[in-house]
CSV table of C-alpha atoms in Angstrom, one decimal:
chain,number,residue,atom,x,y,z
A,23,UNK,CA,111.2,131.7,229.9
A,24,UNK,CA,112.0,134.2,227.6
A,25,UNK,CA,115.6,134.0,226.7
A,26,UNK,CA,116.6,135.6,223.3
A,27,UNK,CA,120.4,134.8,223.6
A,28,UNK,CA,121.4,132.6,221.1
A,29,UNK,CA,124.9,130.4,221.8
A,30,UNK,CA,127.0,131.7,218.5
A,31,UNK,CA,126.9,134.0,215.6
A,32,UNK,CA,125.8,131.1,213.2
A,33,UNK,CA,122.9,130.8,215.0
A,34,UNK,CA,122.1,134.8,215.4
A,35,UNK,CA,122.3,135.0,211.7
A,36,UNK,CA,120.1,131.3,210.9
A,37,UNK,CA,117.2,131.9,208.5
A,38,UNK,CA,118.3,135.1,206.7
A,39,UNK,CA,117.4,134.9,203.1
A,40,UNK,CA,118.2,135.6,199.5
A,41,UNK,CA,117.0,139.0,199.0
A,42,UNK,CA,116.3,140.0,201.9
A,43,UNK,CA,116.9,143.8,203.0
A,44,UNK,CA,119.1,144.0,205.7
A,45,UNK,CA,119.9,146.9,207.9
A,46,UNK,CA,123.5,147.6,209.7
A,47,UNK,CA,123.7,149.9,212.4
A,48,UNK,CA,126.7,152.6,212.9
A,49,UNK,CA,127.8,155.7,212.2
A,50,UNK,CA,131.6,155.7,211.4
A,51,UNK,CA,133.5,153.5,213.3
A,52,UNK,CA,131.3,153.7,216.8
A,53,UNK,CA,128.5,150.9,216.9
A,54,UNK,CA,129.0,148.7,213.8
A,55,UNK,CA,128.2,145.6,214.3
A,56,UNK,CA,131.0,144.0,212.3
A,57,UNK,CA,131.0,140.5,213.8
A,58,UNK,CA,127.2,140.3,212.4
A,59,UNK,CA,128.3,141.4,209.1
A,60,UNK,CA,131.4,138.7,209.4
A,61,UNK,CA,128.7,136.0,210.1
A,62,UNK,CA,126.1,137.1,207.5
A,63,UNK,CA,129.1,136.8,205.0
A,64,UNK,CA,130.0,133.2,206.6
A,65,UNK,CA,126.1,132.5,206.6
A,66,UNK,CA,125.8,132.9,202.7
A,67,UNK,CA,122.6,134.7,202.0
A,68,UNK,CA,122.8,136.9,198.6
A,69,UNK,CA,121.3,139.8,196.5
A,70,UNK,CA,120.9,141.6,199.7
A,71,UNK,CA,119.8,145.4,199.7
A,72,UNK,CA,121.5,146.6,202.5
A,73,UNK,CA,120.2,150.2,204.8
A,74,UNK,CA,123.2,151.9,206.4
A,75,UNK,CA,124.3,155.4,206.8
A,76,UNK,CA,127.7,154.6,204.9
A,77,UNK,CA,128.9,152.2,202.0
A,78,UNK,CA,131.4,150.1,204.0
A,79,UNK,CA,135.7,151.6,204.4
A,80,UNK,CA,138.5,149.5,203.7
A,81,UNK,CA,137.9,145.8,202.7
A,82,UNK,CA,136.5,144.5,205.8
A,83,UNK,CA,132.6,144.3,207.2
A,84,UNK,CA,130.1,145.5,205.1
A,85,UNK,CA,133.0,146.5,202.5
A,86,UNK,CA,134.0,142.9,202.5
A,87,UNK,CA,130.3,141.6,201.8
A,88,UNK,CA,129.4,143.9,199.0
A,89,UNK,CA,133.2,142.6,197.6
A,90,UNK,CA,132.2,139.1,197.8
A,91,UNK,CA,129.3,139.9,195.5
A,92,UNK,CA,126.5,139.7,198.3
A,93,UNK,CA,124.9,142.8,197.6
A,94,UNK,CA,122.7,144.1,195.2
A,95,UNK,CA,121.1,147.2,196.3
A,96,UNK,CA,122.7,150.0,199.2
A,97,UNK,CA,120.3,152.4,200.6
A,98,UNK,CA,122.4,155.1,202.3
A,99,UNK,CA,123.2,158.9,203.0
A,100,UNK,CA,127.2,158.9,202.6
A,101,UNK,CA,128.1,156.3,200.2
A,102,UNK,CA,131.6,157.9,199.4
A,103,UNK,CA,134.1,158.4,202.2
A,104,UNK,CA,137.7,157.8,203.1
A,105,UNK,CA,137.9,154.6,201.9
A,106,UNK,CA,135.2,153.6,200.2
A,107,UNK,CA,136.9,151.7,197.4
A,108,UNK,CA,134.8,148.9,197.3
A,109,UNK,CA,132.0,150.9,196.7
A,110,UNK,CA,133.7,153.1,194.3
A,111,UNK,CA,134.9,150.1,192.0
A,112,UNK,CA,131.2,148.4,192.3
A,113,UNK,CA,129.5,151.5,191.5
A,114,UNK,CA,131.6,152.5,188.5
A,115,UNK,CA,131.6,148.9,187.1
A,116,UNK,CA,127.7,149.1,187.3
A,117,UNK,CA,127.2,146.4,189.8
A,118,UNK,CA,125.7,148.1,192.6
A,119,UNK,CA,122.6,149.7,192.9
A,120,UNK,CA,122.6,152.9,195.2
A,121,UNK,CA,119.7,154.9,196.6
A,122,UNK,CA,121.0,158.0,198.2
A,123,UNK,CA,118.8,159.4,200.8
A,124,UNK,CA,119.3,162.4,203.2
A,125,UNK,CA,120.4,161.2,206.4
A,126,UNK,CA,117.3,162.8,208.7
A,127,UNK,CA,114.7,161.2,206.1
A,128,UNK,CA,116.8,158.1,206.2
A,129,UNK,CA,116.2,158.3,209.9
A,130,UNK,CA,112.8,159.5,209.7
A,131,UNK,CA,111.7,156.2,207.3
A,132,UNK,CA,113.2,153.7,209.7
A,133,UNK,CA,111.5,155.3,213.0
A,134,UNK,CA,108.2,155.3,210.8
A,135,UNK,CA,108.7,151.6,209.7
A,136,UNK,CA,109.0,150.7,213.2
A,137,UNK,CA,106.2,152.8,214.3
A,138,UNK,CA,103.7,151.6,211.7
A,139,UNK,CA,103.5,155.1,209.6
A,140,UNK,CA,104.0,153.9,206.0
A,141,UNK,CA,104.8,157.8,204.9
A,142,UNK,CA,105.1,160.9,205.8
A,143,UNK,CA,105.9,164.4,204.7
A,144,UNK,CA,109.1,166.1,205.4
A,145,UNK,CA,110.8,169.5,203.9
A,146,UNK,CA,113.9,168.0,203.6
A,147,UNK,CA,114.9,167.9,199.7
A,148,UNK,CA,112.0,169.6,198.1
A,149,UNK,CA,113.3,171.7,195.0
A,150,UNK,CA,116.1,169.3,195.0
A,151,UNK,CA,117.4,166.1,192.6
A,152,UNK,CA,116.2,164.1,195.4
A,153,UNK,CA,112.7,165.4,195.6
A,154,UNK,CA,112.2,164.6,192.0
A,155,UNK,CA,109.3,162.8,190.9
A,156,UNK,CA,107.9,162.8,194.9
A,157,UNK,CA,104.6,164.0,195.7
A,158,UNK,CA,104.3,167.8,196.8
A,159,UNK,CA,101.7,169.0,199.2
A,160,UNK,CA,101.7,172.7,200.9
A,161,UNK,CA,101.1,172.9,204.7
A,162,UNK,CA,100.9,176.1,206.7
A,163,UNK,CA,102.6,177.6,203.6
A,164,UNK,CA,105.5,175.4,203.2
A,165,UNK,CA,106.2,172.6,200.7
A,166,UNK,CA,107.0,169.1,201.7
A,167,UNK,CA,107.5,165.8,199.8
A,168,UNK,CA,106.4,162.5,200.5
A,169,UNK,CA,108.4,159.9,202.0
A,170,UNK,CA,107.8,156.2,202.1
A,171,UNK,CA,108.3,154.0,205.9
A,172,UNK,CA,111.3,151.7,205.2
A,173,UNK,CA,111.1,148.6,206.8
A,174,UNK,CA,113.8,145.7,206.6
A,175,UNK,CA,113.6,141.6,207.2
A,176,UNK,CA,116.8,142.0,209.3
A,177,UNK,CA,118.4,144.4,211.4
A,178,UNK,CA,122.0,143.9,212.8
A,179,UNK,CA,122.3,146.1,215.6
A,180,UNK,CA,125.5,146.7,218.2
A,181,UNK,CA,124.6,147.1,222.1
A,182,UNK,CA,126.7,147.9,225.0
A,183,UNK,CA,124.5,145.8,227.3
A,184,UNK,CA,121.9,143.4,227.0
A,185,UNK,CA,120.0,141.1,228.9
A,186,UNK,CA,118.0,137.9,227.7
A,187,UNK,CA,114.7,139.4,227.4
A,188,UNK,CA,116.7,141.7,224.7
A,189,UNK,CA,117.0,144.8,226.6
A,190,UNK,CA,119.4,147.2,225.4
A,191,UNK,CA,121.6,150.1,226.0
A,192,UNK,CA,124.5,151.8,223.7
A,193,UNK,CA,127.4,153.4,224.5
A,194,UNK,CA,128.1,157.4,223.8
A,195,UNK,CA,127.5,157.8,219.9
A,196,UNK,CA,127.3,154.1,219.5
A,197,UNK,CA,123.7,154.7,219.7
A,198,UNK,CA,122.9,156.6,216.3
A,199,UNK,CA,121.2,154.4,213.9
A,200,UNK,CA,121.4,151.2,215.8
A,201,UNK,CA,118.2,152.2,218.2
A,202,UNK,CA,115.8,152.9,215.4
A,203,UNK,CA,116.8,150.0,213.2
A,204,UNK,CA,116.2,147.8,216.2
A,205,UNK,CA,112.6,148.5,215.4
A,206,UNK,CA,111.9,148.9,212.0
A,207,UNK,CA,112.7,145.1,211.1
A,208,UNK,CA,110.9,141.7,211.7
A,209,UNK,CA,114.3,140.1,212.6
A,210,UNK,CA,116.3,142.2,215.1
A,211,UNK,CA,120.0,140.6,216.2
A,212,UNK,CA,121.9,142.0,218.4
A,213,UNK,CA,125.5,142.0,219.0
A,214,UNK,CA,126.5,143.0,222.6
A,215,UNK,CA,129.7,143.8,224.5
A,216,UNK,CA,128.3,142.6,227.6
A,217,UNK,CA,125.6,140.4,228.9
A,218,UNK,CA,123.5,141.8,231.7
A,219,UNK,CA,121.3,139.6,234.4
A,220,UNK,CA,117.7,140.4,234.2
A,221,UNK,CA,116.5,143.2,236.1
A,222,UNK,CA,120.0,144.2,236.4
A,223,UNK,CA,119.6,147.3,233.6
A,224,UNK,CA,118.2,150.2,235.4
A,225,UNK,CA,114.4,150.1,233.5
A,226,UNK,CA,114.7,154.1,233.6
A,227,UNK,CA,117.9,153.8,231.4
A,228,UNK,CA,116.8,151.3,228.6
A,229,UNK,CA,117.1,152.5,225.4
A,230,UNK,CA,115.5,149.7,223.3
A,231,UNK,CA,113.0,148.0,225.2
A,232,UNK,CA,113.3,144.2,224.1
A,233,UNK,CA,110.0,143.6,222.6
A,234,UNK,CA,111.8,144.8,219.5
A,235,UNK,CA,114.8,142.6,219.9
A,236,UNK,CA,114.7,138.6,218.4
A,237,UNK,CA,118.4,137.3,219.4
A,238,UNK,CA,121.3,138.3,221.6
A,239,UNK,CA,124.4,137.2,220.7
A,240,UNK,CA,127.6,137.9,223.0
A,241,UNK,CA,130.6,139.8,221.3
A,242,UNK,CA,132.8,141.1,223.6
A,243,UNK,CA,135.0,142.6,221.1
A,244,UNK,CA,136.8,145.9,223.1
A,245,UNK,CA,136.8,149.0,221.4
A,246,UNK,CA,136.1,150.6,218.3
A,247,UNK,CA,139.0,150.7,216.1
A,248,UNK,CA,139.8,153.9,213.4
B,12,UNK,CA,149.1,191.3,192.0
B,13,UNK,CA,149.3,193.6,194.5
B,14,UNK,CA,146.7,193.2,197.1
B,15,UNK,CA,145.9,196.4,199.5
B,16,UNK,CA,143.4,194.9,201.6
B,17,UNK,CA,143.2,192.1,204.2
B,18,UNK,CA,142.0,188.5,203.3
B,19,UNK,CA,141.0,186.2,206.2
B,20,UNK,CA,142.5,182.7,206.4
B,21,UNK,CA,140.0,180.1,207.8
B,22,UNK,CA,140.8,180.8,211.5
B,23,UNK,CA,139.9,184.4,211.1
B,24,UNK,CA,136.8,183.3,209.3
B,25,UNK,CA,135.9,181.1,212.1
B,26,UNK,CA,136.6,183.5,214.7
B,27,UNK,CA,134.7,186.1,212.8
B,28,UNK,CA,131.7,183.5,212.7
B,29,UNK,CA,132.1,182.9,216.4
B,30,UNK,CA,131.7,186.6,217.6
B,31,UNK,CA,127.9,186.3,216.0
B,32,UNK,CA,127.0,183.4,218.5
B,33,UNK,CA,125.5,184.5,221.8
B,34,UNK,CA,125.5,182.0,224.3
B,35,UNK,CA,122.3,179.8,224.7
B,36,UNK,CA,122.1,178.9,221.3
B,37,UNK,CA,121.9,175.2,220.3
B,38,UNK,CA,124.3,175.3,216.7
B,39,UNK,CA,125.6,172.6,214.5
B,40,UNK,CA,128.5,173.5,213.0
B,41,UNK,CA,129.7,171.8,209.3
B,42,UNK,CA,132.3,170.0,208.4
B,43,UNK,CA,135.5,172.1,207.2
B,44,UNK,CA,135.7,175.8,207.9
B,45,UNK,CA,132.7,175.5,210.3
B,46,UNK,CA,134.1,173.0,212.7
B,47,UNK,CA,137.0,175.3,213.3
B,48,UNK,CA,134.3,178.3,215.0
B,49,UNK,CA,134.1,175.6,218.2
B,50,UNK,CA,137.7,177.0,219.1
B,51,UNK,CA,136.9,180.5,218.9
B,52,UNK,CA,133.8,180.7,221.4
B,53,UNK,CA,134.9,181.5,224.6
B,54,UNK,CA,134.5,178.8,227.0
B,55,UNK,CA,132.6,181.4,229.1
B,56,UNK,CA,129.9,181.5,226.7
B,57,UNK,CA,127.7,178.4,226.9
B,58,UNK,CA,126.7,177.3,223.2
B,59,UNK,CA,125.4,174.1,222.8
B,60,UNK,CA,127.1,172.0,220.1
B,61,UNK,CA,124.7,169.6,218.3
B,62,UNK,CA,126.1,166.5,216.1
B,63,UNK,CA,124.2,164.9,213.9
B,64,UNK,CA,125.4,161.1,215.1
B,65,UNK,CA,123.6,162.0,218.2
B,66,UNK,CA,125.4,164.4,220.7
B,67,UNK,CA,124.4,167.5,222.5
B,68,UNK,CA,127.1,169.3,224.6
B,69,UNK,CA,130.0,168.4,222.4
B,70,UNK,CA,133.3,169.7,223.1
B,71,UNK,CA,136.7,170.4,221.6
B,72,UNK,CA,139.0,167.5,220.5
B,73,UNK,CA,140.7,165.5,223.2
B,74,UNK,CA,144.2,165.3,224.0
B,75,UNK,CA,145.8,162.6,221.9
B,76,UNK,CA,146.4,160.5,225.3
B,77,UNK,CA,142.7,161.1,226.1
B,78,UNK,CA,141.0,159.7,223.1
B,79,UNK,CA,137.2,158.0,223.8
B,80,UNK,CA,137.3,155.6,220.7
B,81,UNK,CA,133.3,155.6,221.7
B,82,UNK,CA,132.6,159.2,220.7
B,83,UNK,CA,132.9,160.8,217.5
B,84,UNK,CA,131.7,163.9,215.7
B,85,UNK,CA,129.4,163.7,212.3
B,86,UNK,CA,132.9,164.2,210.6
B,87,UNK,CA,134.3,161.0,212.4
B,88,UNK,CA,136.6,162.9,214.2
B,89,UNK,CA,137.2,162.0,218.0
B,90,UNK,CA,135.4,164.7,220.1
B,91,UNK,CA,134.7,164.9,224.0
B,92,UNK,CA,131.6,165.8,225.9
B,93,UNK,CA,130.8,169.1,228.3
B,94,UNK,CA,129.0,168.5,231.4
B,95,UNK,CA,125.3,168.6,230.6
B,96,UNK,CA,125.9,166.5,227.6
B,97,UNK,CA,123.7,164.0,226.3
B,98,UNK,CA,123.5,161.2,223.8
B,99,UNK,CA,120.4,160.3,221.5
B,100,UNK,CA,119.5,158.4,218.5
B,101,UNK,CA,119.5,159.4,214.7
B,102,UNK,CA,115.9,160.0,214.9
B,103,UNK,CA,115.5,162.2,217.9
B,104,UNK,CA,118.9,163.8,216.4
B,105,UNK,CA,117.1,164.7,213.0
B,106,UNK,CA,114.1,165.5,215.0
B,107,UNK,CA,115.9,168.4,216.7
B,108,UNK,CA,117.3,169.4,213.3
B,109,UNK,CA,114.4,169.0,210.8
B,110,UNK,CA,111.8,170.2,214.1
B,111,UNK,CA,113.5,173.3,214.1
B,112,UNK,CA,115.2,172.9,217.5
B,113,UNK,CA,118.3,173.9,216.3
B,114,UNK,CA,118.9,178.2,216.4
B,115,UNK,CA,122.0,178.0,213.9
B,116,UNK,CA,123.6,175.6,211.8
B,117,UNK,CA,126.7,176.7,209.6
B,118,UNK,CA,127.7,175.4,206.4
B,119,UNK,CA,130.3,175.4,203.8
B,120,UNK,CA,129.3,176.0,200.3
B,121,UNK,CA,130.1,175.7,196.6
B,122,UNK,CA,127.5,178.3,195.6
B,123,UNK,CA,125.2,180.7,197.2
B,124,UNK,CA,122.4,182.3,195.5
B,125,UNK,CA,120.9,185.8,195.8
B,126,UNK,CA,117.6,184.1,196.7
B,127,UNK,CA,119.1,182.2,199.6
B,128,UNK,CA,119.0,179.2,197.8
B,129,UNK,CA,122.1,176.8,198.6
B,130,UNK,CA,124.4,174.2,196.6
B,131,UNK,CA,126.7,172.4,199.1
B,132,UNK,CA,126.3,168.7,198.1
B,133,UNK,CA,127.0,168.0,194.7
B,134,UNK,CA,129.6,169.4,192.1
B,135,UNK,CA,127.7,168.3,189.2
B,136,UNK,CA,124.4,166.8,187.4
B,137,UNK,CA,126.8,164.2,186.2
B,138,UNK,CA,128.0,163.0,189.4
B,139,UNK,CA,125.6,159.9,189.7
B,140,UNK,CA,126.9,159.1,193.5
B,141,UNK,CA,127.4,162.3,195.9
B,142,UNK,CA,127.1,161.8,199.5
B,143,UNK,CA,124.2,164.1,201.1
B,144,UNK,CA,124.6,163.0,204.6
B,145,UNK,CA,122.6,165.8,207.2
B,146,UNK,CA,123.2,168.7,204.6
B,147,UNK,CA,119.4,168.9,203.3
B,148,UNK,CA,118.2,168.1,206.6
B,149,UNK,CA,119.9,170.9,208.3
B,150,UNK,CA,119.1,173.2,205.7
B,151,UNK,CA,115.6,173.1,206.0
B,152,UNK,CA,115.5,172.5,209.4
B,153,UNK,CA,117.4,174.7,211.7
B,154,UNK,CA,115.9,178.2,212.7
B,155,UNK,CA,118.9,179.9,210.2
B,156,UNK,CA,121.6,179.2,207.8
B,157,UNK,CA,124.8,180.7,207.8
B,158,UNK,CA,127.4,179.9,205.3
B,159,UNK,CA,131.5,180.3,206.0
B,160,UNK,CA,133.3,180.1,202.8
B,161,UNK,CA,136.1,181.7,200.5
B,162,UNK,CA,134.3,184.5,198.2
B,163,UNK,CA,135.8,182.7,195.2
B,164,UNK,CA,137.0,179.8,194.2
B,165,UNK,CA,140.9,178.2,193.8
B,166,UNK,CA,139.7,179.1,189.9
B,167,UNK,CA,138.5,182.7,191.1
B,168,UNK,CA,135.1,182.0,190.3
B,169,UNK,CA,132.5,183.7,192.6
B,170,UNK,CA,130.8,181.9,195.3
B,171,UNK,CA,127.9,184.2,195.9
B,172,UNK,CA,125.7,184.0,192.5
B,173,UNK,CA,122.6,185.1,190.8
B,174,UNK,CA,121.5,181.1,190.7
B,175,UNK,CA,122.9,178.2,191.4
B,176,UNK,CA,124.5,176.3,188.7
B,177,UNK,CA,125.3,173.2,191.1
B,178,UNK,CA,122.4,170.7,192.3
B,179,UNK,CA,120.5,172.6,195.1
B,180,UNK,CA,120.9,171.6,198.6
B,181,UNK,CA,117.8,173.7,199.5
B,182,UNK,CA,115.5,176.3,198.2
B,183,UNK,CA,116.0,180.2,199.8
B,184,UNK,CA,117.8,178.5,203.1
B,185,UNK,CA,120.5,181.0,203.5
B,186,UNK,CA,120.3,184.3,205.7
B,187,UNK,CA,124.0,184.9,206.1
B,188,UNK,CA,127.0,184.6,204.5
B,189,UNK,CA,130.5,184.9,206.1
B,190,UNK,CA,133.7,185.1,203.5
B,191,UNK,CA,137.6,186.2,203.7
B,192,UNK,CA,136.5,189.4,202.2
B,193,UNK,CA,133.0,190.6,203.8
B,194,UNK,CA,130.0,189.8,205.5
B,195,UNK,CA,126.9,189.5,203.5
B,196,UNK,CA,123.3,189.2,204.4
B,197,UNK,CA,120.4,187.5,202.3
B,198,UNK,CA,117.6,189.7,201.8
B,199,UNK,CA,114.6,190.0,199.8
B,200,UNK,CA,116.2,192.5,198.0
B,201,UNK,CA,119.2,190.6,197.5
B,202,UNK,CA,122.8,190.2,198.7
B,203,UNK,CA,123.1,193.3,201.6
B,204,UNK,CA,127.0,193.7,202.3
B,205,UNK,CA,127.4,194.2,206.2
B,206,UNK,CA,131.2,194.4,206.5
B,207,UNK,CA,134.3,194.0,204.4
B,208,UNK,CA,137.7,193.7,205.2
B,209,UNK,CA,139.9,196.5,205.9
B,210,UNK,CA,141.4,198.3,203.0
B,211,UNK,CA,138.6,196.6,200.7
B,212,UNK,CA,136.4,198.4,198.7
B,213,UNK,CA,132.7,198.1,197.6
B,214,UNK,CA,133.7,198.4,193.8
B,215,UNK,CA,136.5,196.0,193.9
B,216,UNK,CA,134.1,193.3,196.4
B,217,UNK,CA,131.4,193.8,193.6
B,218,UNK,CA,134.0,192.6,190.9
B,219,UNK,CA,134.7,189.4,192.7
B,220,UNK,CA,131.0,188.7,192.9
B,221,UNK,CA,128.7,187.2,190.1
B,222,UNK,CA,125.8,188.6,191.6
B,223,UNK,CA,125.0,192.0,192.6
B,224,UNK,CA,125.2,193.6,195.9
B,225,UNK,CA,123.8,196.3,197.8
B,226,UNK,CA,124.7,198.5,200.5
B,227,UNK,CA,122.8,198.9,203.5
B,228,UNK,CA,119.8,201.3,203.1
B,229,UNK,CA,121.0,203.1,207.2
B,230,UNK,CA,124.1,203.3,206.2
B,231,UNK,CA,125.5,206.5,207.8
B,232,UNK,CA,128.6,207.4,206.0
């Protein structure tokens, strides 16, 4: 019997190693796998590279992981937002490496990694600072730059419902980066608000088929705050 | 200083842009004045609003007692969903953008050059950690990019320039600029003034603009 459910958060994070590249789903307050981030803080892995849209807010979740000195590098599109105080402090102090990636390029690098595509050309960033030192090709009269895919060791994902095979659905704007990060990591860990019986999720409505998911942990926390 | 011409406020600028968006268009509205445009599109005109974080058919802000904590826009504000709306993930969302499926994106700007170059993400080359978000993808991907912005900065510096001095978002992206003083098209000949606020002369507008302005060739009287 396939059963990807694990009993607790410690079991969900087991084996995440020092130096790992960890993707963190979510956009704004919605779809953040906060319980998994807290569990990663407890788990102890360090020297991490984090892939996320934002660089944390306040002093909780991702910001707390960074404040604990466990993050070496962050790859994101929008590090500066309301309350990104920890990022500001660490970045100013030279204690955090930053790779800024346009949001759509970030999403496509993740999607490509999950799809086995090592690199792709995009017009995004051509002729700008973020396109410097990248290979340029012309297709049909337009310039494009080469971007490499972005695979990860671990993806932390928040779903609305998941079953023991790992099939997932998300809630409203909570799908965001979660569904693509789930495809791009060697170890995909899902925290889900609801656990569904096998067959209970309409096959037509499955967003992330279970093949992409390794572990499922039940975290019924309620609504996003903020 | 005596002002003998009208200056549009932010809501009026948004309303002016809204006039030019026809029904049936799929639009992405950036943060700031562009977000206000949605308030000025009449409900009878079906314009489908896109948000980078995976929403089509986005509706206005909810009443305070109707907030859905699972529904936010790219500016992280709570929004609503119109009947017919849909949710999708970030790769699909940017496929809509990069794949040329979005009819119009309206953005704010620090500078727009007369060749359509756009600078709207970083204020100086020394700013080592600016936040680019989806601006670069939108600027190269949408079918047309309009900018809505004050004509000059708070310090009186023209936002319409010959060449951008701030870091570029995209080359040759902008086709039209709506300011608090004028509507200006970006053409192969440079900036062409389509409309000015009542009481403003072409010469006075040129004085506030750091690039050469042109009048339309077929302009009648």
